[in-house]
Every structure is written in structure tokens, then in C-alpha cells.
PDB file of C-alpha atoms and ligand atoms in Angstrom:
ATOM      1  CA  MET A  27      15.479  -7.662  16.120  1.00 90.00           C
ATOM      2  CA  PRO A  28      12.178  -8.444  17.285  1.00 96.00           C
ATOM      3  CA  ILE A  29      11.286 -12.339  16.206  1.00 98.00           C
ATOM      4  CA  VAL A  30       9.395 -12.779  14.437  1.00 98.00           C
ATOM      5  CA  ILE A  31       6.489 -16.004  14.137  1.00 98.00           C
ATOM      6  CA  ALA A  32       5.089 -16.227  10.269  1.00 98.00           C
ATOM      7  CA  ILE A  33       1.969 -18.504   9.600  1.00 98.00           C
ATOM      8  CA  ASP A  34       0.571 -19.338   5.962  1.00 98.00           C
ATOM      9  CA  GLY A  35      -1.530 -21.605   4.649  1.00 96.00           C
ATOM     10  CA  PRO A  36      -5.483 -20.920   2.353  1.00 94.00           C
ATOM     11  CA  SER A  37      -8.384 -19.246   4.366  1.00 91.00           C
ATOM     12  CA  ALA A  38      -9.791 -21.316   7.506  1.00 93.00           C
ATOM     13  CA  SER A  39      -6.214 -23.591   7.618  1.00 95.00           C
ATOM     14  CA  GLY A  40      -7.249 -22.177  11.222  1.00 95.00           C
ATOM     15  CA  LYS A  41      -4.455 -19.337  10.832  1.00 97.00           C
ATOM     16  CA  SER A  42      -5.895 -17.054  13.245  1.00 96.00           C
ATOM     17  CA  THR A  43      -7.393 -19.088  15.408  1.00 96.00           C
ATOM     18  CA  ASN A  44      -3.804 -20.351  16.575  1.00 98.00           C
ATOM     19  CA  ALA A  45      -1.522 -17.647  16.026  1.00 98.00           C
ATOM     20  CA  ARG A  46      -3.698 -15.914  18.364  1.00 98.00           C
ATOM     21  CA  LEU A  47      -3.482 -18.495  21.009  1.00 98.00           C
ATOM     22  CA  ILE A  48       0.237 -17.935  20.329  1.00 98.00           C
ATOM     23  CA  ALA A  49       0.305 -15.086  20.419  1.00 98.00           C
ATOM     24  CA  LYS A  50      -1.192 -15.184  23.697  1.00 98.00           C
ATOM     25  CA  THR A  51       1.197 -17.452  25.427  1.00 98.00           C
ATOM     26  CA  LEU A  52       3.955 -16.119  24.196  1.00 98.00           C
ATOM     27  CA  GLY A  53       3.406 -12.461  24.718  1.00 98.00           C
ATOM     28  CA  TYR A  54       4.407 -10.677  21.254  1.00 98.00           C
ATOM     29  CA  THR A  55       1.984  -8.704  19.384  1.00 98.00           C
ATOM     30  CA  TYR A  56      -0.761  -9.860  17.152  1.00 98.00           C
ATOM     31  CA  VAL A  57      -1.552  -9.521  13.194  1.00 98.00           C
ATOM     32  CA  ASP A  58      -3.468 -10.571  11.099  1.00 98.00           C
ATOM     33  CA  THR A  59      -1.835  -9.882   7.541  1.00 98.00           C
ATOM     34  CA  GLY A  60      -5.552 -10.800   5.930  1.00 97.00           C
ATOM     35  CA  ALA A  61      -7.190  -7.790   8.175  1.00 98.00           C
ATOM     36  CA  MET A  62      -4.763  -5.637   6.233  1.00 98.00           C
ATOM     37  CA  PHE A  63      -6.293  -6.431   2.593  1.00 98.00           C
ATOM     38  CA  ARG A  64      -9.601  -6.579   3.548  1.00 98.00           C
ATOM     39  CA  ALA A  65      -9.576  -2.947   5.061  1.00 98.00           C
ATOM     40  CA  PHE A  66      -8.239  -1.544   2.010  1.00 98.00           C
ATOM     41  CA  ALA A  67     -10.824  -3.674   0.459  1.00 98.00           C
ATOM     42  CA  TRP A  68     -13.361  -2.428   1.740  1.00 98.00           C
ATOM     43  CA  SER A  69     -12.367   1.555   1.321  1.00 98.00           C
ATOM     44  CA  CYS A  70     -11.951   1.085  -1.865  1.00 98.00           C
ATOM     45  CA  LEU A  71     -15.710  -0.503  -1.850  1.00 98.00           C
ATOM     46  CA  LYS A  72     -16.653   2.162   0.366  1.00 98.00           C
ATOM     47  CA  ARG A  73     -15.394   5.371  -2.187  1.00 97.00           C
ATOM     48  CA  GLY A  74     -17.381   3.462  -5.055  1.00 98.00           C
ATOM     49  CA  VAL A  75     -13.316   1.728  -6.596  1.00 98.00           C
ATOM     50  CA  ASP A  76     -14.017  -1.382  -9.006  1.00 98.00           C
ATOM     51  CA  VAL A  77     -11.410  -3.405  -7.430  1.00 98.00           C
ATOM     52  CA  HIS A  78     -11.350  -5.021 -10.294  1.00 98.00           C
ATOM     53  CA  SER A  79      -9.371  -2.176 -12.665  1.00 98.00           C
ATOM     54  CA  PRO A  80      -6.322  -2.849 -10.985  1.00 98.00           C
ATOM     55  CA  ALA A  81      -5.168   1.153 -12.673  1.00 98.00           C
ATOM     56  CA  ALA A  82      -7.855   2.278 -10.625  1.00 98.00           C
ATOM     57  CA  VAL A  83      -6.999  -0.291  -7.345  1.00 98.00           C
ATOM     58  CA  VAL A  84      -3.589   1.831  -7.313  1.00 98.00           C
ATOM     59  CA  ALA A  85      -4.814   5.988  -7.786  1.00 98.00           C
ATOM     60  CA  ALA A  86      -7.218   4.160  -4.455  1.00 98.00           C
ATOM     61  CA  LEU A  87      -3.761   2.905  -2.289  1.00 98.00           C
ATOM     62  CA  ARG A  88      -2.056   6.428  -3.973  1.00 97.00           C
ATOM     63  CA  ASP A  89      -5.089   8.400  -1.686  1.00 94.00           C
ATOM     64  CA  TRP A  90      -6.896   7.090   0.899  1.00 96.00           C
ATOM     65  CA  ASN A  91      -5.589   7.757   5.062  1.00 96.00           C
ATOM     66  CA  ALA A  92      -4.691   4.767   6.621  1.00 98.00           C
ATOM     67  CA  THR A  93      -2.686   4.152   9.979  1.00 98.00           C
ATOM     68  CA  LEU A  94      -1.528   1.099  12.630  1.00 98.00           C
ATOM     69  CA  GLU A  95      -1.912   1.182  15.663  1.00 98.00           C
ATOM     70  CA  CYS A  96      -1.202  -2.021  18.760  1.00 98.00           C
ATOM     71  CA  VAL A  97      -4.218  -2.059  20.601  1.00 97.00           C
ATOM     72  CA  ASP A  98      -3.821  -5.411  23.286  1.00 97.00           C
ATOM     73  CA  GLY A  99      -1.711  -7.175  21.507  1.00 98.00           C
ATOM     74  CA  GLN A 100      -3.001  -6.875  17.974  1.00 98.00           C
ATOM     75  CA  VAL A 101      -2.317  -4.751  14.842  1.00 98.00           C
ATOM     76  CA  ARG A 102      -5.174  -2.531  13.868  1.00 98.00           C
ATOM     77  CA  LEU A 103      -4.907  -0.758  10.025  1.00 98.00           C
ATOM     78  CA  LEU A 104      -7.003   2.046  10.553  1.00 98.00           C
ATOM     79  CA  VAL A 105      -8.723   3.923   7.462  1.00 98.00           C
ATOM     80  CA  ASP A 106      -9.559   7.899   8.580  1.00 97.00           C
ATOM     81  CA  GLY A 107      -8.567   7.050  12.125  1.00 97.00           C
ATOM     82  CA  TYR A 108     -11.634   3.941  11.594  1.00 97.00           C
ATOM     83  CA  PHE A 109     -11.199   0.297  12.282  1.00 97.00           C
ATOM     84  CA  PRO A 110     -14.039  -1.490  10.539  1.00 97.00           C
ATOM     85  CA  GLU A 111     -13.760  -4.287  12.180  1.00 96.00           C
ATOM     86  CA  LYS A 112     -16.991  -5.145  10.816  1.00 96.00           C
ATOM     87  CA  GLU A 113     -17.672  -4.639   8.099  1.00 97.00           C
ATOM     88  CA  ILE A 114     -14.204  -6.771   6.450  1.00 97.00           C
ATOM     89  CA  ARG A 115     -15.393  -9.489   7.330  1.00 94.00           C
ATOM     90  CA  THR A 116     -19.391  -9.399   5.104  1.00 93.00           C
ATOM     91  CA  ALA A 117     -18.142 -12.305   2.085  1.00 91.00           C
ATOM     92  CA  GLU A 118     -18.093  -9.191  -0.263  1.00 95.00           C
ATOM     93  CA  THR A 119     -14.961  -8.152   1.148  1.00 96.00           C
ATOM     94  CA  SER A 120     -14.094 -11.464   1.271  1.00 93.00           C
ATOM     95  CA  ALA A 121     -14.257 -11.536  -2.072  1.00 93.00           C
ATOM     96  CA  ALA A 122     -12.894  -8.076  -2.785  1.00 97.00           C
ATOM     97  CA  ALA A 123      -9.907  -8.761  -1.499  1.00 96.00           C
ATOM     98  CA  SER A 124      -8.648 -11.374  -2.669  1.00 94.00           C
ATOM     99  CA  SER A 125      -8.548  -8.947  -5.164  1.00 96.00           C
ATOM    100  CA  ILE A 126      -7.151  -6.079  -4.810  1.00 98.00           C
ATOM    101  CA  ALA A 127      -4.056  -8.588  -3.332  1.00 96.00           C
ATOM    102  CA  ALA A 128      -3.742  -9.755  -6.714  1.00 95.00           C
ATOM    103  CA  VAL A 129      -1.644  -5.663  -7.702  1.00 97.00           C
ATOM    104  CA  THR A 130       1.560  -5.226  -7.455  1.00 97.00           C
ATOM    105  CA  GLU A 131       1.239  -1.957  -5.508  1.00 98.00           C
ATOM    106  CA  VAL A 132      -0.579  -3.360  -3.326  1.00 98.00           C
ATOM    107  CA  ARG A 133       1.966  -5.871  -2.149  1.00 98.00           C
ATOM    108  CA  ALA A 134       4.020  -3.033  -1.976  1.00 98.00           C
ATOM    109  CA  TRP A 135       2.221  -0.729   0.115  1.00 98.00           C
ATOM    110  CA  MET A 136       1.457  -4.175   2.440  1.00 98.00           C
ATOM    111  CA  LYS A 137       4.952  -6.191   2.585  1.00 98.00           C
ATOM    112  CA  GLU A 138       6.647  -1.392   3.607  1.00 98.00           C
ATOM    113  CA  ALA A 139       2.774  -1.645   5.975  1.00 98.00           C
ATOM    114  CA  GLN A 140       4.118  -5.334   7.414  1.00 98.00           C
ATOM    115  CA  ARG A 141       7.443  -5.479   8.233  1.00 98.00           C
ATOM    116  CA  SER A 142       7.218  -2.184   9.969  1.00 98.00           C
ATOM    117  CA  CYS A 143       5.861  -4.259  12.426  1.00 98.00           C
ATOM    118  CA  VAL A 144       8.017  -4.690  14.329  1.00 98.00           C
ATOM    119  CA  LYS A 145       8.062  -1.582  16.437  1.00 98.00           C
ATOM    120  CA  PHE A 146       5.296  -3.018  18.376  1.00 98.00           C
ATOM    121  CA  GLY A 147       7.640  -6.235  19.236  1.00 98.00           C
ATOM    122  CA  ASP A 148       8.064 -10.308  18.601  1.00 98.00           C
ATOM    123  CA  LEU A 149       5.233 -10.265  16.167  1.00 98.00           C
ATOM    124  CA  VAL A 150       2.947 -13.314  15.640  1.00 98.00           C
ATOM    125  CA  MET A 151       2.399 -12.864  11.453  1.00 98.00           C
ATOM    126  CA  GLU A 152       0.117 -14.952   9.777  1.00 98.00           C
ATOM    127  CA  GLY A 153      -0.603 -14.963   6.147  1.00 97.00           C
ATOM    128  CA  ARG A 154      -0.217 -16.216   1.590  1.00 95.00           C
ATOM    129  CA  ASP A 155       3.803 -14.541   2.106  1.00 96.00           C
ATOM    130  CA  ILE A 156       4.814 -13.986   5.355  1.00 98.00           C
ATOM    131  CA  GLY A 157       7.057 -16.570   5.041  1.00 98.00           C
ATOM    132  CA  THR A 158       8.045 -16.112   1.659  1.00 97.00           C
ATOM    133  CA  HIS A 159       8.204 -12.460   1.190  1.00 97.00           C
ATOM    134  CA  ILE A 160       7.838 -10.610   4.254  1.00 98.00           C
ATOM    135  CA  PHE A 161       9.640 -11.648   6.280  1.00 98.00           C
ATOM    136  CA  PRO A 162      11.567 -14.738   3.973  1.00 98.00           C
ATOM    137  CA  GLU A 163      14.796 -14.486   7.065  1.00 97.00           C
ATOM    138  CA  THR A 164      12.719 -15.225   9.947  1.00 97.00           C
ATOM    139  CA  PRO A 165      13.253 -19.376  11.346  1.00 97.00           C
ATOM    140  CA  ILE A 166      10.239 -19.482  12.279  1.00 98.00           C
ATOM    141  CA  LYS A 167       7.435 -20.398   9.677  1.00 98.00           C
ATOM    142  CA  PHE A 168       4.536 -22.237   9.773  1.00 98.00           C
ATOM    143  CA  TYR A 169       1.944 -23.549   6.818  1.00 98.00           C
ATOM    144  CA  LEU A 170      -1.422 -24.456   8.502  1.00 98.00           C
ATOM    145  CA  ASP A 171      -3.464 -26.821   6.488  1.00 96.00           C
ATOM    146  CA  ALA A 172      -6.553 -28.746   6.200  1.00 95.00           C
ATOM    147  CA  SER A 173      -9.246 -30.412   3.128  1.00 93.00           C
ATOM    148  CA  ALA A 174     -11.370 -28.070   1.331  1.00 91.00           C
ATOM    149  CA  GLU A 175     -14.214 -29.649   2.682  1.00 91.00           C
ATOM    150  CA  GLU A 176     -13.271 -28.999   6.299  1.00 92.00           C
ATOM    151  CA  ARG A 177     -12.216 -25.582   5.628  1.00 93.00           C
ATOM    152  CA  SER A 178     -15.521 -24.948   4.100  1.00 91.00           C
ATOM    153  CA  GLN A 179     -17.821 -26.602   6.679  1.00 91.00           C
ATOM    154  CA  ARG A 180     -15.241 -24.756   9.238  1.00 91.00           C
ATOM    155  CA  ARG A 181     -17.106 -21.246   7.405  1.00 88.00           C
ATOM    156  CA  GLU A 182     -20.848 -22.679   7.115  1.00 88.00           C
ATOM    157  CA  ALA A 183     -20.104 -23.778  11.082  1.00 89.00           C
ATOM    158  CA  GLU A 184     -19.167 -19.735  12.124  1.00 86.00           C
ATOM    159  CA  GLY A 185     -21.731 -19.226   9.317  1.00 83.00           C
ATOM    160  CA  VAL A 186     -20.051 -16.903   7.236  1.00 80.00           C
ATOM    161  CA  ASN A 187     -21.135 -16.968   3.426  1.00 74.00           C
ATOM    162  CA  ASP A 188     -17.751 -17.095   2.216  1.00 78.00           C
ATOM    163  CA  ASP A 189     -16.349 -19.072  -1.342  1.00 84.00           C
ATOM    164  CA  LEU A 190     -13.925 -20.375   0.119  1.00 87.00           C
ATOM    165  CA  ALA A 191     -12.826 -22.298  -3.213  1.00 88.00           C
ATOM    166  CA  ALA A 192     -13.117 -19.144  -5.767  1.00 89.00           C
ATOM    167  CA  ARG A 193     -10.486 -17.090  -3.288  1.00 87.00           C
ATOM    168  CA  ASP A 194      -7.815 -20.220  -3.252  1.00 90.00           C
ATOM    169  CA  LYS A 195      -8.320 -20.876  -5.824  1.00 92.00           C
ATOM    170  CA  ARG A 196      -6.541 -16.630  -6.680  1.00 91.00           C
ATOM    171  CA  ASP A 197      -4.774 -16.285  -3.991  1.00 91.00           C
ATOM    172  CA  SER A 198      -2.623 -19.768  -4.621  1.00 92.00           C
ATOM    173  CA  THR A 199      -2.543 -18.443  -8.567  1.00 93.00           C
ATOM    174  CA  ARG A 200      -2.166 -14.738  -8.897  1.00 93.00           C
ATOM    175  CA  ALA A 201       1.389 -13.100 -10.860  1.00 92.00           C
ATOM    176  CA  VAL A 202       2.664 -11.734  -6.828  1.00 91.00           C
ATOM    177  CA  ALA A 203       3.556 -13.205  -4.076  1.00 91.00           C
ATOM    178  CA  PRO A 204       0.582 -16.287  -4.207  1.00 92.00           C
ATOM    179  CA  LEU A 205       0.199 -18.733  -1.428  1.00 92.00           C
ATOM    180  CA  THR A 206       2.883 -21.775  -1.165  1.00 94.00           C
ATOM    181  CA  VAL A 207       5.042 -24.154   1.387  1.00 96.00           C
ATOM    182  CA  ALA A 208       8.082 -21.193   1.964  1.00 96.00           C
ATOM    183  CA  VAL A 209      11.295 -23.135   2.646  1.00 95.00           C
ATOM    184  CA  GLY A 210      11.883 -24.174   6.111  1.00 95.00           C
ATOM    185  CA  ALA A 211       8.263 -23.867   6.946  1.00 98.00           C
ATOM    186  CA  ILE A 212       6.814 -26.484   8.477  1.00 98.00           C
ATOM    187  CA  VAL A 213       3.787 -27.370   7.414  1.00 97.00           C
ATOM    188  CA  ILE A 214       0.487 -28.661   9.443  1.00 97.00           C
ATOM    189  CA  ASN A 215      -1.880 -30.303   8.278  1.00 96.00           C
ATOM    190  CA  ASN A 216      -4.601 -29.468  11.739  1.00 96.00           C
ATOM    191  CA  ALA A 217      -7.487 -31.663  10.100  1.00 93.00           C
ATOM    192  CA  GLY A 218      -9.376 -32.653  13.453  1.00 92.00           C
ATOM    193  CA  GLU A 219      -8.055 -31.343  15.416  1.00 95.00           C
ATOM    194  CA  THR A 220      -8.649 -28.895  17.817  1.00 94.00           C
ATOM    195  CA  PRO A 221      -7.116 -24.817  18.194  1.00 95.00           C
ATOM    196  CA  GLN A 222      -6.300 -26.318  21.731  1.00 96.00           C
ATOM    197  CA  GLN A 223      -3.781 -29.099  19.870  1.00 97.00           C
ATOM    198  CA  THR A 224      -2.838 -27.224  16.954  1.00 97.00           C
ATOM    199  CA  SER A 225      -1.438 -24.959  18.931  1.00 98.00           C
ATOM    200  CA  GLU A 226      -0.179 -26.967  21.613  1.00 98.00           C
ATOM    201  CA  ARG A 227       1.506 -28.930  18.144  1.00 97.00           C
ATOM    202  CA  MET A 228       2.978 -24.911  16.207  1.00 98.00           C
ATOM    203  CA  LEU A 229       4.244 -24.416  20.487  1.00 98.00           C
ATOM    204  CA  VAL A 230       6.936 -27.585  21.289  1.00 98.00           C
ATOM    205  CA  GLU A 231       8.293 -26.640  17.314  1.00 98.00           C
ATOM    206  CA  ILE A 232       8.452 -22.784  18.303  1.00 98.00           C
ATOM    207  CA  ARG A 233       9.873 -23.307  21.741  1.00 98.00           C
ATOM    208  CA  ARG A 234      12.749 -26.006  20.360  1.00 97.00           C
ATOM    209  CA  LEU A 235      13.343 -22.957  17.032  1.00 97.00           C
ATOM    210  CA  LEU A 236      13.622 -20.571  19.916  1.00 96.00           C
ATOM    211  CA  ALA A 237      16.310 -22.817  21.897  1.00 95.00           C
ATOM    212  CA  GLU A 238      18.448 -23.478  18.295  1.00 91.00           C
ATOM    213  CA  ARG A 239      18.808 -19.699  18.258  1.00 81.00           C
ATOM    214  CA  LYS A 240      20.704 -19.157  21.708  1.00 73.00           C
TER     215      LYS A 240
HETATM  216  O1   DC B 316      -6.606 -14.038   5.697  1.00 91.11           O
HETATM  217  P1   DC B 316      -7.798 -13.431   4.912  1.00 91.11           P
HETATM  218  O2   DC B 316      -9.190 -14.381   4.337  1.00 91.11           O
HETATM  219  O3   DC B 316      -8.261 -12.643   5.979  1.00 91.11           O
HETATM  220  O4   DC B 316      -7.434 -12.832   3.675  1.00 91.11           O
HETATM  221  C1   DC B 316      -8.621 -12.633   2.755  1.00 91.11           C
HETATM  222  C2   DC B 316      -7.877 -12.195   2.114  1.00 91.11           C
HETATM  223  O5   DC B 316      -6.176 -11.157   0.803  1.00 91.11           O
HETATM  224  C3   DC B 316      -7.326 -13.307   0.722  1.00 91.11           C
HETATM  225  O6   DC B 316      -7.918 -14.248   0.295  1.00 91.11           O
HETATM  226  C4   DC B 316      -5.829 -13.604   0.278  1.00 91.11           C
HETATM  227  C5   DC B 316      -5.442 -11.684   0.712  1.00 91.11           C
HETATM  228  N1   DC B 316      -4.402 -12.129   1.631  1.00 91.11           N
HETATM  229  C6   DC B 316      -3.127 -11.194   0.707  1.00 91.11           C
HETATM  230  O7   DC B 316      -3.259 -11.791  -0.044  1.00 91.11           O
HETATM  231  N2   DC B 316      -1.066 -12.351   0.897  1.00 91.11           N
HETATM  232  C7   DC B 316      -1.530 -11.747   2.567  1.00 91.11           C
HETATM  233  N3   DC B 316      -0.561 -11.831   3.349  1.00 91.11           N
HETATM  234  C8   DC B 316      -3.628 -11.512   3.160  1.00 91.11           C
HETATM  235  C9   DC B 316      -4.452 -11.907   2.513  1.00 91.11           C
END
């Protein structure tokens, strides 16, 4: 069974940067599950689906053409064979992603797709519910965090206009698979650290846990 490193945390907590660094160092496949929710949200917006209507969202889910591929050690979700890399990063898509992510059927679809990623080998998977719901059985789980102020500053520095507070509230209070610290997760507050420092701290823990597995 491939190894899965689960990384969860709120928006701008450094999940993507650190997950990428760790995947590269270990030679594992990187999976950005937020990008998968964003791709579905983008597809809904493109088709004029009301993302605030669960019934409309479920109907769109039954009728979308999505495929997974792995390119350069990174999993991508294609919509009608197209990877909407830039389109999924707009403020509109961010807000829509958080809405469609609260729909039970969407989460069930994503869970199946995300678990199937082990076909691409050992994984570093980041999101909101990886350690709690997608791979609860993995012994290697992290929860990254930093203060709301610092996280907002990071997004501003990236030039991204994103209502983090609203999104975090929705992501942690929804009924299905809300963002919470998984049992057994190592909590890392990376305030004031560089990604190199945080990923080094994480790699120390990962190597220790991998050695224990043997
Ligand atoms: O990580 P991100 O900001 O790209 O995620 C976009 C939205 O998708 C986020 O607001 C909540 C949702 N999401 C989720 O509910 N579960 C995940 N595993 C990943 C993302």
C-alpha cells in the first residue's frame, strides 16, 4: 500500500508550498485537493449553475466530464480534457469552491477520486479533511496553522484578493467533513517561518514516522 502524507489546515497556512517541497524531496506525488474542488466550482460557474443551490450542484456533479492525470509528479483534475490552472485561482472561484465543498455528494465524489490517487504512487496530499476523512488510516498527518492576520498578509503579498475569514468560517463550520485537527495529527504553527524551515521540521517528523513503520 502506498504511503500517504496528509496535510490539512486553513487557507494560506502554507499547505501547498510545504506539500510541494516535501513531495519533491521524497519523490512522492503531490495532490492539491483544493484544486479539485476549485475545478468543479469553475465548471459550475462556467455552466451557469447556481453554486448556492445544493440540488443544482448535485445535478451538475452527475453530468461533468472529469479525469485525473499525473504530470511531473503532480495530480491534475481535467474538465472536458482541459486543466483550468489559472481560472481556478480567481476570487470568484475561491468563494464558489468553498460553497460547493459543503455539499455531501460533492465530498463523496471527491473522496473516491482522491483515494484513487494512490494509483500514482506514494502521495503528499493537502486539503481540509485528508487526515480526518480521506485517509484517516495514515499514520503521517499534519495540521498547519498560523494566525488569521499572518495568513491574510500572505495572501495579500501574493496579490490574491480572497475573503479568507469567510471561507475559513464556512470550511470549519459546515456539517460534512469540516476542517478540524485529525486525531494523531502533528500540529505545526509556522508563523514567522520560511517554507524551508517549516518543511524541514515536517521532514524530521516524517523520517521518524517512516522509520517506525519498518
Ligand atoms: O485549499 P484551497 O484554498 O485551494 O481550497 C479551496 C476550497 O475548497 C476551500 O475553501 C475549501 C474546499 N476544500 C475542502 O473543503 N476540502 C479539501 N480537502 C480541500 C479544499
